[in-house]
Amino acid sequence: MANDSRSERERLKEEYKAHYRKMREIKERASRVKRTQSIASALKNMDKTEMLNSFDDFLYSVKHKLASVEARLDLAMDSLVDEGEKNISEQEMDEEMRKSKAKDTLRQVKLEMGLLYNEIEEQANNIKVNKTIGRNSSALSDRPDNKLEDE
């Protein structure tokens, strides 16, 4: 009988736990629904004209600042161009740009060639090859006329 009452108590305990879990879940859903309803009503009751007016004011101020900055930039660019025209013609500026670009390219090529030359040197040192072009001291001694002094 003690086992029956104990098992009955455990069964009831599990039922209560399940019931309380369901209740807690329903309460959480109700609070979420209440929150979304309050947000929806707040958005519905919001004064849209005031918000649009403040947005328009903000947009106007941004456009005004942008126009002001662009005008100052144009003025500065014009003054730079005027100074440039006085000192250096456009052709000379292009020439200078080409020269600087050429120098940069040449420096880059030299850097790459230096790296390439080092790789070639390493490969040549690793390979034992007889020269086929040019003068080699052993090739001159093998010549029949042996004109080492004339050359």
mmCIF file of C-alpha atoms in Angstrom:
data_model
loop_
_atom_site.group_PDB
_atom_site.id
_atom_site.type_symbol
_atom_site.label_atom_id
_atom_site.label_comp_id
_atom_site.label_asym_id
_atom_site.label_seq_id
_atom_site.Cartn_x
_atom_site.Cartn_y
_atom_site.Cartn_z
ATOM 1 C CA MET A 1 0.000 0.000 0.000
ATOM 2 C CA ALA A 2 2.892 2.324 0.719
ATOM 3 C CA ASN A 3 4.200 1.638 -2.769
ATOM 4 C CA ASP A 4 0.815 2.508 -4.289
ATOM 5 C CA SER A 5 0.607 5.809 -2.436
ATOM 6 C CA ARG A 6 4.211 6.615 -3.319
ATOM 7 C CA SER A 7 3.718 5.820 -7.035
ATOM 8 C CA GLU A 8 0.437 7.765 -7.000
ATOM 9 C CA ARG A 9 2.224 10.709 -5.427
ATOM 10 C CA GLU A 10 5.003 10.558 -8.109
ATOM 11 C CA ARG A 11 2.381 10.388 -10.866
ATOM 12 C CA LEU A 12 0.541 13.403 -9.466
ATOM 13 C CA LYS A 13 3.843 15.230 -9.044
ATOM 14 C CA GLU A 14 4.670 14.700 -12.743
ATOM 15 C CA GLU A 15 1.167 15.839 -13.752
ATOM 16 C CA TYR A 16 1.542 19.014 -11.689
ATOM 17 C CA LYS A 17 4.954 19.685 -13.238
ATOM 18 C CA ALA A 18 3.513 19.286 -16.733
ATOM 19 C CA HIS A 19 0.574 21.503 -15.807
ATOM 20 C CA TYR A 20 2.850 24.222 -14.388
ATOM 21 C CA ARG A 21 5.101 24.073 -17.475
ATOM 22 C CA LYS A 22 2.059 24.588 -19.707
ATOM 23 C CA MET A 23 0.845 27.444 -17.527
ATOM 24 C CA ARG A 24 4.250 29.143 -17.626
ATOM 25 C CA GLU A 25 4.391 28.759 -21.414
ATOM 26 C CA ILE A 26 0.898 30.236 -21.808
ATOM 27 C CA LYS A 27 1.809 33.177 -19.549
ATOM 28 C CA GLU A 28 4.961 33.861 -21.580
ATOM 29 C CA ARG A 29 2.964 33.785 -24.829
ATOM 30 C CA ALA A 30 0.375 36.134 -23.331
ATOM 31 C CA SER A 31 3.059 38.602 -22.259
ATOM 32 C CA ARG A 32 4.619 38.513 -25.755
ATOM 33 C CA VAL A 33 1.233 39.118 -27.374
ATOM 34 C CA LYS A 34 0.564 41.966 -24.945
ATOM 35 C CA ARG A 35 3.957 43.503 -25.767
ATOM 36 C CA THR A 36 3.407 43.290 -29.535
ATOM 37 C CA GLN A 37 -0.070 44.780 -29.167
ATOM 38 C CA SER A 38 1.273 47.701 -27.156
ATOM 39 C CA ILE A 39 4.021 48.297 -29.755
ATOM 40 C CA ALA A 40 1.497 48.125 -32.593
ATOM 41 C CA SER A 41 -0.836 50.582 -30.850
ATOM 42 C CA ALA A 42 2.063 52.948 -30.115
ATOM 43 C CA LEU A 43 3.075 52.901 -33.773
ATOM 44 C CA LYS A 44 -0.517 53.449 -34.839
ATOM 45 C CA ASN A 45 -0.939 56.402 -32.479
ATOM 46 C CA MET A 46 2.383 57.972 -33.423
ATOM 47 C CA ASP A 47 2.208 61.380 -35.083
ATOM 48 C CA LYS A 48 3.545 60.671 -38.534
ATOM 49 C CA THR A 49 3.551 64.288 -39.689
ATOM 50 C CA GLU A 50 5.900 65.337 -36.884
ATOM 51 C CA MET A 51 8.239 62.464 -37.662
ATOM 52 C CA LEU A 52 8.201 63.261 -41.397
ATOM 53 C CA ASN A 53 8.833 66.938 -40.699
ATOM 54 C CA SER A 54 11.806 66.155 -38.473
ATOM 55 C CA PHE A 55 13.140 63.765 -41.124
ATOM 56 C CA ASP A 56 12.723 66.437 -43.802
ATOM 57 C CA ASP A 57 14.585 68.936 -41.614
ATOM 58 C CA PHE A 58 17.397 66.451 -41.096
ATOM 59 C CA LEU A 59 17.565 65.679 -44.820
ATOM 60 C CA TYR A 60 17.631 69.419 -45.647
ATOM 61 C CA SER A 61 20.487 70.019 -43.204
ATOM 62 C CA VAL A 62 22.491 67.117 -44.667
ATOM 63 C CA LYS A 63 21.925 68.365 -48.220
ATOM 64 C CA HIS A 64 22.897 71.890 -47.181
ATOM 65 C CA LYS A 65 26.125 70.695 -45.552
ATOM 66 C CA LEU A 66 26.917 68.545 -48.573
ATOM 67 C CA ALA A 67 26.388 71.447 -50.961
ATOM 68 C CA SER A 68 28.562 73.674 -48.788
ATOM 69 C CA VAL A 69 31.376 71.127 -48.700
ATOM 70 C CA GLU A 70 31.143 70.546 -52.464
ATOM 71 C CA ALA A 71 31.302 74.300 -53.108
ATOM 72 C CA ARG A 72 34.399 74.651 -50.918
ATOM 73 C CA LEU A 73 35.990 71.664 -52.635
ATOM 74 C CA ASP A 74 35.268 73.107 -56.093
ATOM 75 C CA LEU A 75 36.718 76.431 -55.035
ATOM 76 C CA ALA A 76 39.846 74.777 -53.680
ATOM 77 C CA MET A 77 40.244 72.666 -56.810
ATOM 78 C CA ASP A 78 39.829 75.728 -59.040
ATOM 79 C CA SER A 79 42.479 77.617 -57.094
ATOM 80 C CA LEU A 80 44.834 74.647 -57.362
ATOM 81 C CA VAL A 81 44.239 74.393 -61.098
ATOM 82 C CA ASP A 82 44.809 78.142 -61.526
ATOM 83 C CA GLU A 83 48.099 77.912 -59.626
ATOM 84 C CA GLY A 84 49.055 74.860 -61.621
ATOM 85 C CA GLU A 85 48.352 76.609 -64.913
ATOM 86 C CA LYS A 86 50.508 79.513 -63.891
ATOM 87 C CA ASN A 87 53.447 77.361 -62.882
ATOM 88 C CA ILE A 88 53.172 74.247 -65.013
ATOM 89 C CA SER A 89 51.216 73.653 -68.168
ATOM 90 C CA GLU A 90 49.048 70.591 -68.470
ATOM 91 C CA GLN A 91 51.517 68.967 -70.846
ATOM 92 C CA GLU A 92 54.307 69.368 -68.362
ATOM 93 C CA MET A 93 52.111 67.906 -65.635
ATOM 94 C CA ASP A 94 51.359 64.919 -67.856
ATOM 95 C CA GLU A 95 55.064 64.571 -68.593
ATOM 96 C CA GLU A 96 55.871 64.616 -64.880
ATOM 97 C CA MET A 97 53.171 62.045 -64.187
ATOM 98 C CA ARG A 98 54.550 59.774 -66.927
ATOM 99 C CA LYS A 99 58.076 60.160 -65.590
ATOM 100 C CA SER A 100 57.055 59.310 -62.040
ATOM 101 C CA LYS A 101 55.006 56.377 -63.289
ATOM 102 C CA ALA A 102 57.964 55.182 -65.364
ATOM 103 C CA LYS A 103 60.277 55.476 -62.360
ATOM 104 C CA ASP A 104 57.884 53.455 -60.238
ATOM 105 C CA THR A 105 57.536 50.824 -62.940
ATOM 106 C CA LEU A 106 61.305 50.673 -63.456
ATOM 107 C CA ARG A 107 61.878 50.303 -59.731
ATOM 108 C CA GLN A 108 59.306 47.501 -59.610
ATOM 109 C CA VAL A 109 60.884 45.744 -62.622
ATOM 110 C CA LYS A 110 64.356 46.060 -61.112
ATOM 111 C CA LEU A 111 63.064 44.566 -57.896
ATOM 112 C CA GLU A 112 61.448 41.702 -59.763
ATOM 113 C CA MET A 113 64.509 41.237 -61.989
ATOM 114 C CA GLY A 114 66.765 41.232 -58.950
ATOM 115 C CA LEU A 115 64.702 38.489 -57.457
ATOM 116 C CA LEU A 116 64.621 36.695 -60.796
ATOM 117 C CA TYR A 117 68.379 37.133 -61.253
ATOM 118 C CA ASN A 118 69.028 35.654 -57.816
ATOM 119 C CA GLU A 119 66.879 32.643 -58.693
ATOM 120 C CA ILE A 120 68.719 32.177 -62.011
ATOM 121 C CA GLU A 121 72.086 32.447 -60.265
ATOM 122 C CA GLU A 122 71.090 29.789 -57.760
ATOM 123 C CA GLN A 123 69.922 27.488 -60.534
ATOM 124 C CA ALA A 124 73.133 28.074 -62.515
ATOM 125 C CA ASN A 125 75.266 27.291 -59.481
ATOM 126 C CA ASN A 126 73.381 24.050 -58.971
ATOM 127 C CA ILE A 127 73.797 22.941 -62.603
ATOM 128 C CA LYS A 128 77.235 21.980 -63.959
ATOM 129 C CA VAL A 129 77.210 22.986 -67.647
ATOM 130 C CA ASN A 130 80.064 23.509 -70.108
ATOM 131 C CA LYS A 131 80.060 26.806 -71.931
ATOM 132 C CA THR A 132 79.185 26.559 -75.602
ATOM 133 C CA ILE A 133 79.391 30.233 -76.490
ATOM 134 C CA GLY A 134 82.259 32.554 -75.717
ATOM 135 C CA ARG A 135 85.867 31.924 -74.885
ATOM 136 C CA ASN A 136 86.826 29.253 -72.511
ATOM 137 C CA SER A 137 90.491 28.700 -71.632
ATOM 138 C CA SER A 138 90.281 24.946 -72.271
ATOM 139 C CA ALA A 139 88.660 25.535 -75.675
ATOM 140 C CA LEU A 140 91.475 27.890 -76.734
ATOM 141 C CA SER A 141 94.190 25.406 -75.853
ATOM 142 C CA ASP A 142 92.440 22.761 -77.985
ATOM 143 C CA ARG A 143 92.582 24.909 -81.145
ATOM 144 C CA PRO A 144 95.035 23.652 -83.747
ATOM 145 C CA ASP A 145 96.609 27.006 -84.591
ATOM 146 C CA ASN A 146 96.839 27.990 -80.892
ATOM 147 C CA LYS A 147 96.725 31.753 -81.524
ATOM 148 C CA LEU A 148 96.269 32.751 -77.925
ATOM 149 C CA GLU A 149 98.606 35.717 -78.154
ATOM 150 C CA ASP A 150 96.956 37.204 -81.298
ATOM 151 C CA GLU A 151 93.540 37.422 -79.792
#
